Coordinates of C-alpha atoms in Angstrom, one line a residue:
Chain Q
X1282 CA 56.2 36.9 167.2
X1283 CA 53.8 35.3 169.4
X1284 CA 51.3 37.3 171.4
X1285 CA 49.1 36.2 174.0
X1286 CA 46.2 38.1 175.3
X1287 CA 43.3 37.8 177.9
X1288 CA 40.0 39.2 177.5
X1289 CA 39.4 40.6 181.0
X1290 CA 41.8 41.8 183.4
X1291 CA 39.7 41.2 186.5
X1292 CA 36.9 38.4 187.0
X1293 CA 34.9 38.5 190.2
X1294 CA 32.8 35.3 191.0
X1295 CA 30.7 34.1 194.0
X1296 CA 32.0 31.2 195.9
X1297 CA 30.7 28.1 194.6
X1298 CA 30.0 29.5 191.2
X1299 CA 32.1 28.3 188.2
X1300 CA 34.6 30.6 186.7
X1301 CA 35.8 31.0 183.1
X1302 CA 38.9 32.7 182.1
X1303 CA 39.5 33.3 178.4
X1304 CA 42.7 33.6 176.3
X1305 CA 43.4 34.4 172.8
X1306 CA 46.8 33.5 171.0
X1307 CA 48.0 34.8 167.6
X1308 CA 50.3 32.1 166.2
X1309 CA 48.3 29.2 164.4
X1310 CA 51.5 27.0 164.7
X1311 CA 51.4 27.0 168.5
X1312 CA 50.8 23.6 169.8
X1313 CA 51.2 23.5 173.4
X1314 CA 49.4 25.6 175.9
X1315 CA 49.7 25.9 179.8
X1316 CA 47.7 27.7 182.4
X1317 CA 49.4 29.1 185.4
X1318 CA 48.1 30.3 188.7
X1319 CA 50.1 33.0 190.6
X1320 CA 49.4 33.9 194.1
X1321 CA 50.6 37.2 195.6
X1322 CA 54.4 37.0 196.3
X1323 CA 54.8 33.6 194.7
X1324 CA 55.8 32.2 191.4
X1325 CA 53.6 30.8 188.7
X1326 CA 52.2 27.5 189.6
X1327 CA 51.3 25.0 186.9
X1328 CA 47.7 24.1 186.7
X1329 CA 46.9 22.2 183.5
X1330 CA 48.3 22.0 180.0
X1331 CA 46.8 21.0 176.5
X1332 CA 48.2 20.1 173.1
X1333 CA 46.8 21.2 169.9
X1334 CA 45.7 17.7 169.0
X1335 CA 43.2 17.9 171.9
X1336 CA 40.3 20.3 172.3
X1337 CA 39.5 19.4 175.9
X1338 CA 41.3 18.4 179.0
X1339 CA 40.1 17.9 182.6
X1340 CA 41.8 18.0 185.7
X1341 CA 40.7 18.3 189.4
X1342 CA 37.9 21.1 189.2
X1343 CA 39.6 22.5 186.2
X1344 CA 39.0 22.2 182.6
X1345 CA 40.9 23.7 179.6
X1346 CA 39.2 24.2 176.3
X1347 CA 41.1 24.7 173.1
X1348 CA 39.5 26.2 169.8
X1349 CA 42.2 26.2 167.3
X1350 CA 39.9 27.7 164.6
X1351 CA 39.6 30.9 166.4
X1352 CA 42.8 30.5 168.3
X1353 CA 41.2 30.8 171.7
X1354 CA 41.5 28.8 174.9
X1355 CA 39.6 28.9 178.1
X1356 CA 40.2 27.8 181.8
X1357 CA 37.1 26.6 183.6
X1358 CA 37.2 26.3 187.3
X1359 CA 34.3 24.4 188.9
X1360 CA 32.8 25.4 192.3
X1361 CA 35.2 28.3 192.8
X1362 CA 36.7 28.4 196.2
X1363 CA 38.4 31.5 198.2
X1364 CA 41.8 29.7 197.6
X1365 CA 41.3 29.9 194.0
X1366 CA 41.9 33.8 194.2
X1367 CA 44.9 34.6 192.2
X1368 CA 46.1 35.9 188.9
X1369 CA 45.8 33.3 186.0
X1370 CA 48.0 33.3 183.0
X1371 CA 47.8 31.4 179.9
X1372 CA 51.1 30.6 178.3
X1373 CA 52.1 29.1 174.9
X1374 CA 55.2 27.5 173.8
X1375 CA 57.1 29.3 171.1
X1376 CA 60.4 29.1 169.4
X1377 CA 60.4 25.6 168.4
X1378 CA 59.0 24.6 171.9
X1379 CA 61.9 26.4 173.8
X1380 CA 60.4 28.9 175.7
X1381 CA 57.0 30.1 177.1
X1382 CA 55.2 33.4 176.1
X1383 CA 52.7 34.6 178.7
X1384 CA 49.7 36.7 178.5
X1385 CA 49.0 39.6 180.8
X1386 CA 46.8 37.7 183.2
X1387 CA 43.4 37.8 184.8
X1388 CA 42.9 38.6 188.4
X1389 CA 40.3 36.1 189.8
X1390 CA 38.5 37.3 193.0
X1391 CA 36.2 35.2 194.8
X1392 CA 33.5 36.7 196.9
X1393 CA 32.1 35.1 199.9
Chain P
X1360 CA 59.4 18.3 197.7
X1361 CA 62.5 20.2 196.5
X1362 CA 61.2 22.7 193.8
X1363 CA 63.0 25.6 192.3
X1364 CA 64.8 27.7 194.9
X1365 CA 65.7 31.3 194.4
X1366 CA 68.1 33.5 196.7
X1367 CA 67.5 36.2 197.9
X1368 CA 63.8 36.7 198.1
X1369 CA 64.2 40.4 198.3
X1370 CA 66.9 42.8 197.4
X1371 CA 67.0 46.5 197.6
X1372 CA 69.9 48.3 196.1
X1373 CA 70.9 51.7 195.1
X1374 CA 71.2 52.7 191.5
X1375 CA 74.4 52.0 190.0
X1376 CA 75.2 48.9 192.2
X1377 CA 75.8 45.5 191.1
X1378 CA 73.5 42.6 192.3
X1379 CA 73.5 38.8 191.7
X1380 CA 70.7 36.4 192.2
X1381 CA 71.0 32.7 192.4
X1382 CA 68.7 30.0 191.3
X1383 CA 68.7 26.2 192.2
X1384 CA 66.6 24.3 189.8
X1385 CA 64.9 20.8 190.4
X1386 CA 67.8 18.5 190.4
X1387 CA 67.0 16.3 187.5
X1388 CA 66.0 19.2 185.3
X1389 CA 68.4 20.0 182.4
X1390 CA 66.8 23.4 181.3
X1391 CA 66.9 26.6 183.3
X1392 CA 65.0 29.8 182.5
X1393 CA 65.1 33.4 183.7
X1394 CA 62.2 35.5 183.5
X1395 CA 61.4 39.0 184.5
X1396 CA 58.0 40.1 185.7
X1397 CA 56.7 43.6 186.5
X1398 CA 53.6 44.6 188.4
X1399 CA 50.5 43.7 186.5
X1400 CA 52.2 42.0 183.7
X1401 CA 53.0 38.5 182.8
X1402 CA 56.6 37.1 183.1
X1403 CA 58.8 38.0 180.2
X1404 CA 61.5 35.6 178.9
X1405 CA 65.1 36.8 179.4
X1406 CA 67.2 33.7 178.7
X1407 CA 67.6 29.9 179.2
X1408 CA 70.2 27.2 179.5
X1409 CA 70.4 23.7 178.4
X1410 CA 72.7 22.1 180.8
X1411 CA 75.6 24.6 180.8
X1412 CA 75.0 26.0 177.4
X1413 CA 73.2 29.4 177.1
X1414 CA 71.0 28.9 174.1
X1415 CA 69.0 32.1 173.8
X1416 CA 68.9 35.5 175.1
X1417 CA 66.2 38.0 174.8
X1418 CA 66.7 41.5 173.5
X1419 CA 65.3 42.6 177.0
X1420 CA 68.8 41.3 178.2
X1421 CA 71.0 44.2 177.8
X1422 CA 74.7 44.1 178.1
X1423 CA 74.4 44.9 181.8
X1424 CA 72.8 41.7 182.4
X1425 CA 74.8 38.3 182.4
X1426 CA 73.7 34.8 183.4
X1427 CA 75.7 31.8 184.0
X1428 CA 75.2 28.2 184.7
X1429 CA 78.8 26.9 185.0
X1430 CA 78.2 23.3 186.0
X1431 CA 74.8 22.7 184.5
X1432 CA 73.1 22.9 188.0
X1433 CA 72.4 26.2 189.8
X1434 CA 72.5 29.5 187.8
X1435 CA 73.4 33.1 188.6
X1436 CA 71.9 36.4 187.1
X1437 CA 74.0 39.4 187.6
X1438 CA 72.9 43.0 186.8
X1439 CA 75.6 45.6 186.7
X1440 CA 75.0 49.2 187.2
X1441 CA 71.5 48.8 188.0
X1442 CA 68.8 51.2 187.1
X1443 CA 65.4 52.0 188.5
X1444 CA 63.9 50.6 185.4
X1445 CA 65.6 47.2 186.5
X1446 CA 63.0 46.9 189.5
X1447 CA 60.9 43.9 189.0
X1448 CA 60.5 40.2 190.2
X1449 CA 63.1 37.9 188.7
X1450 CA 61.8 34.5 188.2
X1451 CA 63.8 31.3 187.6
X1452 CA 62.1 28.2 186.1
X1453 CA 63.4 24.7 185.1
X1454 CA 62.3 22.0 183.2
X1455 CA 63.2 18.5 181.8
X1456 CA 63.5 18.2 178.1
X1457 CA 64.3 15.7 175.5
X1458 CA 60.9 14.5 174.7
X1459 CA 57.8 15.6 172.8
X1460 CA 55.7 17.4 174.0
X1461 CA 57.8 20.1 175.9
X1462 CA 57.4 19.7 179.6
X1463 CA 55.9 22.4 181.7
X1464 CA 58.3 24.8 183.5
X1465 CA 58.3 24.8 187.1
X1466 CA 58.9 28.2 188.8
X1467 CA 60.5 29.4 191.8
X1468 CA 59.0 32.2 194.1
X1469 CA 61.3 34.8 192.7
X1470 CA 63.7 37.6 193.7
X1471 CA 61.9 40.9 194.1
X1472 CA 64.4 43.6 193.0
X1473 CA 63.8 47.2 194.2
X1474 CA 66.5 49.9 192.9
X1475 CA 66.3 53.2 194.7

């Protein structure tokens, strides 16, 4: 089955710096990836997604990079703000695109 | 903005009791998912519905768990004879399918279950 993992459980950054959160996946047939943000006591919130026919996608202050060769994706947050403090999950669609499999998550802490 | 709504937000119950949670998805979404999340972990898939049909159940969903979506709108998740290991956050999500690619799941804020 699909497994999704993250390299670091906790990431601390200074306010205003850029943040990079990494994620590895195991199934080379995976073709749709999503990043979610989860604040304490809330459900996961959609941030950005990317298909396997792309290697980069940009949103507002966020960029997702996909490297299919090494089965790795990353989330870059520009000019990190205190409101970005949360747990970030990468998730991949499996089962013919019918369900999301989540990684363990990275806790992002923004220091003032 | 009417997102995914879950009720109750918190539930404390004694071991052996039955509990039922409700999820109201985004109105035009035809798919509804249940996930379970324990502290420090990512959400784990439990089951999903397309309209009123339950199409897949995880092995995590023991026979004490049952989910329904009788009219293809709201869904309920019941846990019978609760155990302490059932303590977790139960998340509901919905999406609109029919196209390619799949669409992102939109999550509710969950029901936090504590079994004492």
